[in-house]
Structure formats: structure tokens, C-alpha cells
Amino acid sequence: MTRLALATTTALTLALSPGWAVAQERTEFRVAWSIYVGWMPWGYLEESGIMDAWAERYGIDVEIVQINDYVESINLYTAGEFDGVSATNMDTLSIPAGSGVDTTALIVGDFSNGNDAVILKGEGGLADLAGMPVNLVELSVSHYLLARALESVGLEERDLAGVINTSDADMIAAFQTEDVQAVVTWNPLVSTIAESPEANILFTSADIPGEIIDMMVVNTEVLEANPDFGRALVGAWYELMAIMASDTPEGIAARTAMAEASGTDLAGYEAQLASTQMFWEAADAVAFVQSPELPETMVSVAEFLFERGILGEGAPSADFVGIEYPGGVVTGDPGNIRLRFDPSYMQMAADGAL
């Protein structure tokens, strides 16, 4: 998957385009998703009919659309072409929220717990990256992971011999070349590169648990005008989570279908799930969103985005975008809240109230 954070001018332009309309009560909704281990359930929800059943329960229609390009899916959401999209916390903050689209994290599905990794070719440790070029997808979660890895040993990006922007499509081949000494990337690429006898994994997202968060985010105004839209999405999601987490024939069939849809087999998909902290239970996701660590993480992410000039167009500081958490806690500008972590719908699922 291409979890690339680019608060592009395109996104801003789309956000302000005439196609973006003020939310009102309605019965038809569309959400977008792209390939990633933790988001494969969205495709299965559409194909299995589970989403249709929950939508019918609330008298609405929800279409789940796969978009091959991750950044494009977020741009389309930002432009108002979709009512929700699967996205990371970092990309949600930089693209729709940074572009002024008030967005709610409706479902916190998982966080990367080893799927992303800093990999050195040959022996050495993180400190040995000093003076060395590192290949990665610039401004992506890989870039963020590298910054956190360097920070853990007292280094900064300026201590490197540079960051070389490399497409995820080229990463495996790049690692095999003599010029490349270190890479940062994500699964399934990590698994493939790790098969090389030269691969030396130095740091993974498991070292910063809870910081690379995968979510389904929705337009806040649409959600407020149409709470049944939120209920249907959350209800369908947790019905499937219960199926996926089981070793029943139904659960195995669901995971197998998701594996095939993501270009691997059941064993490959389950290996990726093993390095993903899925919140199978709604109560666990609620507890995560209510934890005091989440605001700390988002402040760190906002600072990372601001330092690289991608926290919204012309953002004057890392506090430019306000982020709201449970209990009225706000980080950033309380007068410009554009990202909200609202666990209330997940709490309904935990309470069996959907």
C-alpha cells in the first residue's frame, strides 16, 4: 500500500471545489478504501453483503469503493466525492484536516505493530545510519518511522547522507543494488526484503506502538446530519471483526478472500495480521482512543508534518490544526478543530446498542 502523506495543492483545490456540498440528511453514502492489511475488511464487507444488511437495517444505502491509489482516495474524499475513506492518522491530519475538511475518526481499526521497518544492508545498528543515505517514500509514514528511529539514538535526518525518495514499487529491486545501503518501507515489502541474507531490521513500528494508526474517517458534517450512516458502518465493521478473529470455517473463508484480494495467500495475510495490532473488539478501540497517549502521539505527528511543510497550506505552526479527543481534550488550535477522535459509535458497538 502507498501510505503517502502529501498535503498537496491538488487536495486543497479539490477541497474548495464546487463539488463539495454542505452536508444534509440523505440515504445514500459512499466510502473509499485502498489495499492494506488492516483495510481489506472493507472490500469483504461490500462483497459479502454484510454492509448491505447493516445499511438496510437503517434504511440507507452504503457503497464501498476500492481505489487503487491511496493518496487519490484521500484526495477524492477531501473533494467531497466520498463520505469516508480509510486512512492513517498522519495522512488524515495532513490532507483533509490540513485542507480544512472537518473529519471524524469513526473507526480506529488497528495500528502498525511491526509492519513498517528500517532495514540496513549488512551488520550494524541505528547509529551506523549516520553519514549514510536512506531510501524511502518521502513524506510517508516511512519517513516518520525513520525520524522516530533516529531520535531513539540521538540522531536527526541531517546526520544522514540524505533521504532518497524511492517508490514503493521500486523498493525491493532498489535494495538489491549496490548503491542502496538502507531502506525504510512497509509490508508486504518488508517481508520480501527480510528474506535477503543481508537484511538487518533495525527498528520497526513495534518500537513505537500506537503511533501509525489505521482508521475509517468520515466527514464530520455528514456524520452529524446522518448518524445512521455511522451506525451502519460501525455495526458492519464489528460484525466482520468477530468473524475474522475466529477460526471457524466462516472466519477462515473471510481471511482467505482478503488474502487473495491483496495478492497473497492465507499464510501471507495472516503473517501481516500478526504484525498489525487489530482491534477485534470495539471496547479495545474505545480504550485506545481514550488513552492519554493518543494526544501525545498526535502532537508528535503534527510537529513532524509541520517541520516538513505538509501540515496544511501555509500552516504557521504545528498547532495550526486543532484535534479533539474524548472528554473535550484538544491539542492544537481549538478555534480550528478539523480532526476529531469520536469513540461514541464504537462504544455503541461495544454496548451492543447498534
Tab-separated table of N, CA and C in Angstrom, residues 137-237:
chain	number	residue	atom	x	y	z
A	137	VAL	N	9.951	6.229	0.795
A	137	VAL	CA	8.956	7.094	0.176
A	137	VAL	C	8.894	8.365	1.016
A	138	GLU	N	9.348	9.461	0.425
A	138	GLU	CA	9.397	10.715	1.182
A	138	GLU	C	8.013	11.139	1.673
A	139	LEU	N	7.999	11.755	2.835
A	139	LEU	CA	6.803	12.324	3.446
A	139	LEU	C	5.738	11.282	3.755
A	140	SER	N	6.155	10.038	3.807
A	140	SER	CA	5.222	8.959	4.126
A	140	SER	C	5.397	8.542	5.576
A	141	VAL	N	4.646	7.544	5.997
A	141	VAL	CA	4.827	7.017	7.346
A	141	VAL	C	6.227	6.417	7.497
A	142	SER	N	6.834	6.010	6.384
A	142	SER	CA	8.220	5.524	6.449
A	142	SER	C	9.156	6.647	6.879
A	143	HIS	N	8.917	7.822	6.347
A	143	HIS	CA	9.723	8.991	6.718
A	143	HIS	C	9.551	9.279	8.217
A	144	TYR	N	8.329	9.182	8.665
A	144	TYR	CA	8.036	9.393	10.090
A	144	TYR	C	8.731	8.328	10.946
A	145	LEU	N	8.671	7.074	10.513
A	145	LEU	CA	9.299	5.991	11.266
A	145	LEU	C	10.809	6.212	11.359
A	146	LEU	N	11.416	6.655	10.257
A	146	LEU	CA	12.856	6.928	10.267
A	146	LEU	C	13.187	8.022	11.281
A	147	ALA	N	12.384	9.077	11.277
A	147	ALA	CA	12.623	10.171	12.225
A	147	ALA	C	12.562	9.672	13.671
A	148	ARG	N	11.600	8.825	13.952
A	148	ARG	CA	11.464	8.298	15.312
A	148	ARG	C	12.617	7.349	15.651
A	149	ALA	N	13.069	6.577	14.652
A	149	ALA	CA	14.196	5.658	14.880
A	149	ALA	C	15.471	6.445	15.172
A	150	LEU	N	15.725	7.477	14.367
A	150	LEU	CA	16.928	8.298	14.575
A	150	LEU	C	16.881	8.976	15.937
A	151	GLU	N	15.711	9.464	16.280
A	151	GLU	CA	15.528	10.146	17.567
A	151	GLU	C	15.905	9.230	18.725
A	152	SER	N	15.645	7.939	18.579
A	152	SER	CA	15.898	6.996	19.680
A	152	SER	C	17.386	6.839	19.981
A	153	VAL	N	18.248	7.225	19.014
A	153	VAL	CA	19.705	7.132	19.250
A	153	VAL	C	20.365	8.505	19.155
A	154	GLY	N	19.553	9.553	19.297
A	154	GLY	CA	20.107	10.898	19.340
A	154	GLY	C	20.547	11.452	18.000
A	155	LEU	N	20.049	10.900	16.920
A	155	LEU	CA	20.381	11.395	15.587
A	155	LEU	C	19.193	12.141	14.992
A	156	GLU	N	19.478	12.911	13.936
A	156	GLU	CA	18.442	13.591	13.183
A	156	GLU	C	18.661	13.320	11.700
A	157	GLU	N	17.687	13.689	10.917
A	157	GLU	CA	17.785	13.418	9.477
A	157	GLU	C	19.009	14.108	8.863
A	158	ARG	N	19.372	15.268	9.400
A	158	ARG	CA	20.525	15.984	8.852
A	158	ARG	C	21.837	15.245	9.083
A	159	ASP	N	21.829	14.254	9.986
A	159	ASP	CA	23.026	13.457	10.223
A	159	ASP	C	23.232	12.391	9.150
A	160	LEU	N	22.233	12.184	8.317
A	160	LEU	CA	22.339	11.197	7.246
A	160	LEU	C	23.025	11.822	6.035
A	161	ALA	N	23.342	10.988	5.079
A	161	ALA	CA	23.885	11.485	3.813
A	161	ALA	C	22.750	11.816	2.854
A	162	GLY	N	21.560	11.844	3.384
A	162	GLY	CA	20.394	12.222	2.587
A	162	GLY	C	19.317	11.159	2.613
A	163	VAL	N	18.104	11.624	2.298
A	163	VAL	CA	16.969	10.721	2.142
A	163	VAL	C	16.650	10.669	0.659
A	164	ILE	N	16.613	9.477	0.110
A	164	ILE	CA	16.405	9.313	-1.328
A	164	ILE	C	14.992	8.815	-1.572
A	165	ASN	N	14.201	9.648	-2.219
A	165	ASN	CA	12.818	9.274	-2.478
A	165	ASN	C	12.767	8.094	-3.446
A	166	THR	N	12.129	7.031	-3.004
A	166	THR	CA	12.064	5.802	-3.801
A	166	THR	C	10.642	5.262	-3.749
A	167	SER	N	10.083	4.999	-4.884
A	167	SER	CA	8.721	4.465	-4.942
A	167	SER	C	8.647	3.116	-4.253
A	168	ASP	N	7.528	2.841	-3.619
A	168	ASP	CA	7.353	1.523	-3.007
A	168	ASP	C	7.408	0.427	-4.063
A	169	ALA	N	7.012	0.764	-5.286
A	169	ALA	CA	7.050	-0.228	-6.367
A	169	ALA	C	8.481	-0.614	-6.722
A	170	ASP	N	9.429	0.268	-6.434
A	170	ASP	CA	10.832	0.007	-6.789
A	170	ASP	C	11.682	-0.423	-5.594
A	171	MET	N	11.093	-0.474	-4.414
A	171	MET	CA	11.893	-0.641	-3.202
A	171	MET	C	12.626	-1.980	-3.135
A	172	ILE	N	11.954	-3.051	-3.487
A	172	ILE	CA	12.594	-4.370	-3.391
A	172	ILE	C	13.776	-4.458	-4.343
A	173	ALA	N	13.590	-3.986	-5.554
A	173	ALA	CA	14.685	-4.008	-6.523
A	173	ALA	C	15.813	-3.087	-6.079
A	174	ALA	N	15.471	-1.947	-5.513
A	174	ALA	CA	16.480	-0.994	-5.065
A	174	ALA	C	17.375	-1.606	-3.994
A	175	PHE	N	16.779	-2.358	-3.095
A	175	PHE	CA	17.559	-2.946	-2.002
A	175	PHE	C	18.624	-3.903	-2.530
A	176	GLN	N	18.384	-4.456	-3.704
A	176	GLN	CA	19.337	-5.408	-4.274
A	176	GLN	C	20.521	-4.720	-4.953
A	177	THR	N	20.441	-3.405	-5.166
A	177	THR	CA	21.524	-2.709	-5.857
A	177	THR	C	22.637	-2.324	-4.885
A	178	GLU	N	23.841	-2.154	-5.427
A	178	GLU	CA	24.989	-1.848	-4.576
A	178	GLU	C	24.893	-0.467	-3.941
A	179	ASP	N	24.253	0.471	-4.626
A	179	ASP	CA	24.190	1.842	-4.125
A	179	ASP	C	23.322	1.991	-2.879
A	180	VAL	N	22.353	1.132	-2.741
A	180	VAL	CA	21.415	1.261	-1.627
A	180	VAL	C	21.962	0.564	-0.391
A	181	GLN	N	22.044	1.338	0.699
A	181	GLN	CA	22.590	0.804	1.939
A	181	GLN	C	21.531	0.564	3.009
A	182	ALA	N	20.462	1.355	2.950
A	182	ALA	CA	19.407	1.212	3.957
A	182	ALA	C	18.094	1.671	3.353
A	183	VAL	N	17.011	1.032	3.777
A	183	VAL	CA	15.687	1.410	3.291
A	183	VAL	C	14.720	1.453	4.468
A	184	VAL	N	13.629	2.174	4.259
A	184	VAL	CA	12.507	2.141	5.197
A	184	VAL	C	11.273	1.881	4.361
A	185	THR	N	10.503	0.877	4.736
A	185	THR	CA	9.321	0.556	3.949
A	185	THR	C	8.317	-0.214	4.809
A	186	TRP	N	7.293	-0.743	4.171
A	186	TRP	CA	6.212	-1.402	4.902
A	186	TRP	C	5.872	-2.739	4.263
A	187	ASN	N	5.104	-3.508	4.963
A	187	ASN	CA	4.665	-4.798	4.444
A	187	ASN	C	3.640	-4.630	3.322
A	188	PRO	N	3.663	-5.542	2.354
A	188	PRO	CA	4.406	-6.807	2.311
A	188	PRO	C	5.858	-6.684	1.849
A	189	LEU	N	6.318	-5.466	1.562
A	189	LEU	CA	7.690	-5.289	1.081
A	189	LEU	C	8.712	-5.706	2.131
A	190	VAL	N	8.422	-5.387	3.392
A	190	VAL	CA	9.354	-5.738	4.473
A	190	VAL	C	9.604	-7.244	4.503
A	191	SER	N	8.542	-8.009	4.386
A	191	SER	CA	8.675	-9.470	4.437
A	191	SER	C	9.559	-9.983	3.311
A	192	THR	N	9.391	-9.407	2.126
A	192	THR	CA	10.184	-9.853	0.974
A	192	THR	C	11.655	-9.468	1.151
A	193	ILE	N	11.904	-8.220	1.547
A	193	ILE	CA	13.292	-7.770	1.731
A	193	ILE	C	13.966	-8.547	2.858
A	194	ALA	N	13.220	-8.864	3.890
A	194	ALA	CA	13.789	-9.587	5.036
A	194	ALA	C	14.277	-10.983	4.656
A	195	GLU	N	13.817	-11.490	3.520
A	195	GLU	CA	14.287	-12.800	3.064
A	195	GLU	C	15.732	-12.755	2.574
A	196	SER	N	16.229	-11.551	2.284
A	196	SER	CA	17.618	-11.414	1.855
A	196	SER	C	18.551	-11.666	3.038
A	197	PRO	N	19.615	-12.437	2.862
A	197	PRO	CA	20.550	-12.697	3.980
A	197	PRO	C	21.250	-11.430	4.454
A	198	GLU	N	21.254	-10.378	3.642
A	198	GLU	CA	21.912	-9.127	4.030
A	198	GLU	C	21.002	-8.218	4.854
A	199	ALA	N	19.721	-8.514	4.855
A	199	ALA	CA	18.761	-7.629	5.515
A	199	ALA	C	18.927	-7.662	7.029
A	200	ASN	N	19.018	-6.489	7.610
A	200	ASN	CA	19.200	-6.340	9.046
A	200	ASN	C	18.156	-5.339	9.544
A	201	ILE	N	17.080	-5.845	10.104
A	201	ILE	CA	15.993	-4.974	10.561
A	201	ILE	C	16.411	-4.285	11.864
A	202	LEU	N	16.470	-2.958	11.825
A	202	LEU	CA	16.970	-2.182	12.962
A	202	LEU	C	15.871	-1.632	13.859
A	203	PHE	N	14.740	-1.339	13.252
A	203	PHE	CA	13.697	-0.628	14.001
A	203	PHE	C	12.385	-0.873	13.268
A	204	THR	N	11.333	-1.129	14.015
A	204	THR	CA	10.030	-1.329	13.380
A	204	THR	C	8.965	-0.509	14.107
A	205	SER	N	7.791	-0.507	13.527
A	205	SER	CA	6.676	0.204	14.162
A	205	SER	C	6.307	-0.414	15.497
A	206	ALA	N	6.763	-1.654	15.746
A	206	ALA	CA	6.529	-2.258	17.061
A	206	ALA	C	7.314	-1.525	18.148
A	207	ASP	N	8.333	-0.754	17.740
A	207	ASP	CA	9.116	0.037	18.702
A	207	ASP	C	8.420	1.341	19.067
A	208	ILE	N	7.426	1.721	18.290
A	208	ILE	CA	6.635	2.918	18.598
A	208	ILE	C	5.153	2.539	18.521
A	209	PRO	N	4.732	1.591	19.342
A	209	PRO	CA	3.360	1.080	19.239
A	209	PRO	C	2.322	2.182	19.391
A	210	GLY	N	1.325	2.125	18.534
A	210	GLY	CA	0.213	3.072	18.637
A	210	GLY	C	0.414	4.373	17.907
A	211	GLU	N	1.518	4.526	17.179
A	211	GLU	CA	1.779	5.808	16.517
A	211	GLU	C	1.360	5.834	15.052
A	212	ILE	N	1.362	4.698	14.368
A	212	ILE	CA	0.907	4.639	12.978
A	212	ILE	C	-0.447	3.947	12.998
A	213	ILE	N	-1.493	4.752	12.981
A	213	ILE	CA	-2.854	4.288	13.247
A	213	ILE	C	-3.653	4.236	11.950
A	214	ASP	N	-4.372	3.145	11.757
A	214	ASP	CA	-5.181	2.962	10.542
A	214	ASP	C	-6.662	3.071	10.896
A	215	MET	N	-7.376	3.914	10.143
A	215	MET	CA	-8.731	4.282	10.552
A	215	MET	C	-9.693	4.326	9.371
A	216	MET	N	-10.989	4.386	9.652
A	216	MET	CA	-12.005	4.820	8.702
A	216	MET	C	-12.466	6.185	9.203
A	217	VAL	N	-12.210	7.192	8.395
A	217	VAL	CA	-12.587	8.548	8.772
A	217	VAL	C	-13.741	9.008	7.897
A	218	VAL	N	-14.598	9.848	8.447
A	218	VAL	CA	-15.770	10.327	7.710
A	218	VAL	C	-15.898	11.834	7.888
A	219	ASN	N	-16.625	12.427	6.965
A	219	ASN	CA	-16.891	13.860	7.047
A	219	ASN	C	-17.755	14.148	8.277
A	220	THR	N	-17.286	15.049	9.128
A	220	THR	CA	-17.972	15.307	10.401
A	220	THR	C	-19.388	15.836	10.180
A	221	GLU	N	-19.573	16.736	9.225
A	221	GLU	CA	-20.905	17.298	8.983
A	221	GLU	C	-21.853	16.234	8.441
A	222	VAL	N	-21.353	15.379	7.580
A	222	VAL	CA	-22.188	14.293	7.055
A	222	VAL	C	-22.615	13.372	8.193
A	223	LEU	N	-21.683	13.060	9.081
A	223	LEU	CA	-21.989	12.168	10.205
A	223	LEU	C	-23.011	12.800	11.143
A	224	GLU	N	-22.833	14.075	11.430
A	224	GLU	CA	-23.767	14.741	12.345
A	224	GLU	C	-25.181	14.795	11.766
A	225	ALA	N	-25.273	14.969	10.446
A	225	ALA	CA	-26.590	15.042	9.805
A	225	ALA	C	-27.185	13.655	9.578
A	226	ASN	N	-26.319	12.633	9.618
A	226	ASN	CA	-26.766	11.275	9.285
A	226	ASN	C	-26.138	10.260	10.241
A	227	PRO	N	-26.544	10.259	11.493
A	227	PRO	CA	-25.923	9.324	12.442
A	227	PRO	C	-26.121	7.860	12.072
A	228	ASP	N	-27.179	7.547	11.328
A	228	ASP	CA	-27.379	6.146	10.920
A	228	ASP	C	-26.272	5.683	9.964
A	229	PHE	N	-25.693	6.607	9.244
A	229	PHE	CA	-24.544	6.280	8.393
A	229	PHE	C	-23.404	5.753	9.264
A	230	GLY	N	-23.135	6.430	10.356
A	230	GLY	CA	-22.093	5.981	11.274
A	230	GLY	C	-22.451	4.658	11.938
A	231	ARG	N	-23.710	4.513	12.338
A	231	ARG	CA	-24.132	3.265	13.000
A	231	ARG	C	-23.985	2.072	12.057
A	232	ALA	N	-24.382	2.263	10.804
A	232	ALA	CA	-24.307	1.161	9.840
A	232	ALA	C	-22.858	0.753	9.573
A	233	LEU	N	-21.985	1.725	9.385
A	233	LEU	CA	-20.575	1.408	9.126
A	233	LEU	C	-19.956	0.662	10.305
A	234	VAL	N	-20.185	1.177	11.488
A	234	VAL	CA	-19.569	0.576	12.679
A	234	VAL	C	-20.166	-0.809	12.960
A	235	GLY	N	-21.471	-0.926	12.787
A	235	GLY	CA	-22.105	-2.228	13.004
A	235	GLY	C	-21.560	-3.293	12.073
A	236	ALA	N	-21.449	-2.934	10.792
A	236	ALA	CA	-20.930	-3.887	9.808
A	236	ALA	C	-19.490	-4.258	10.117
A	237	TRP	N	-18.692	-3.257	10.481
A	237	TRP	CA	-17.276	-3.486	10.746
A	237	TRP	C	-17.075	-4.502	11.867
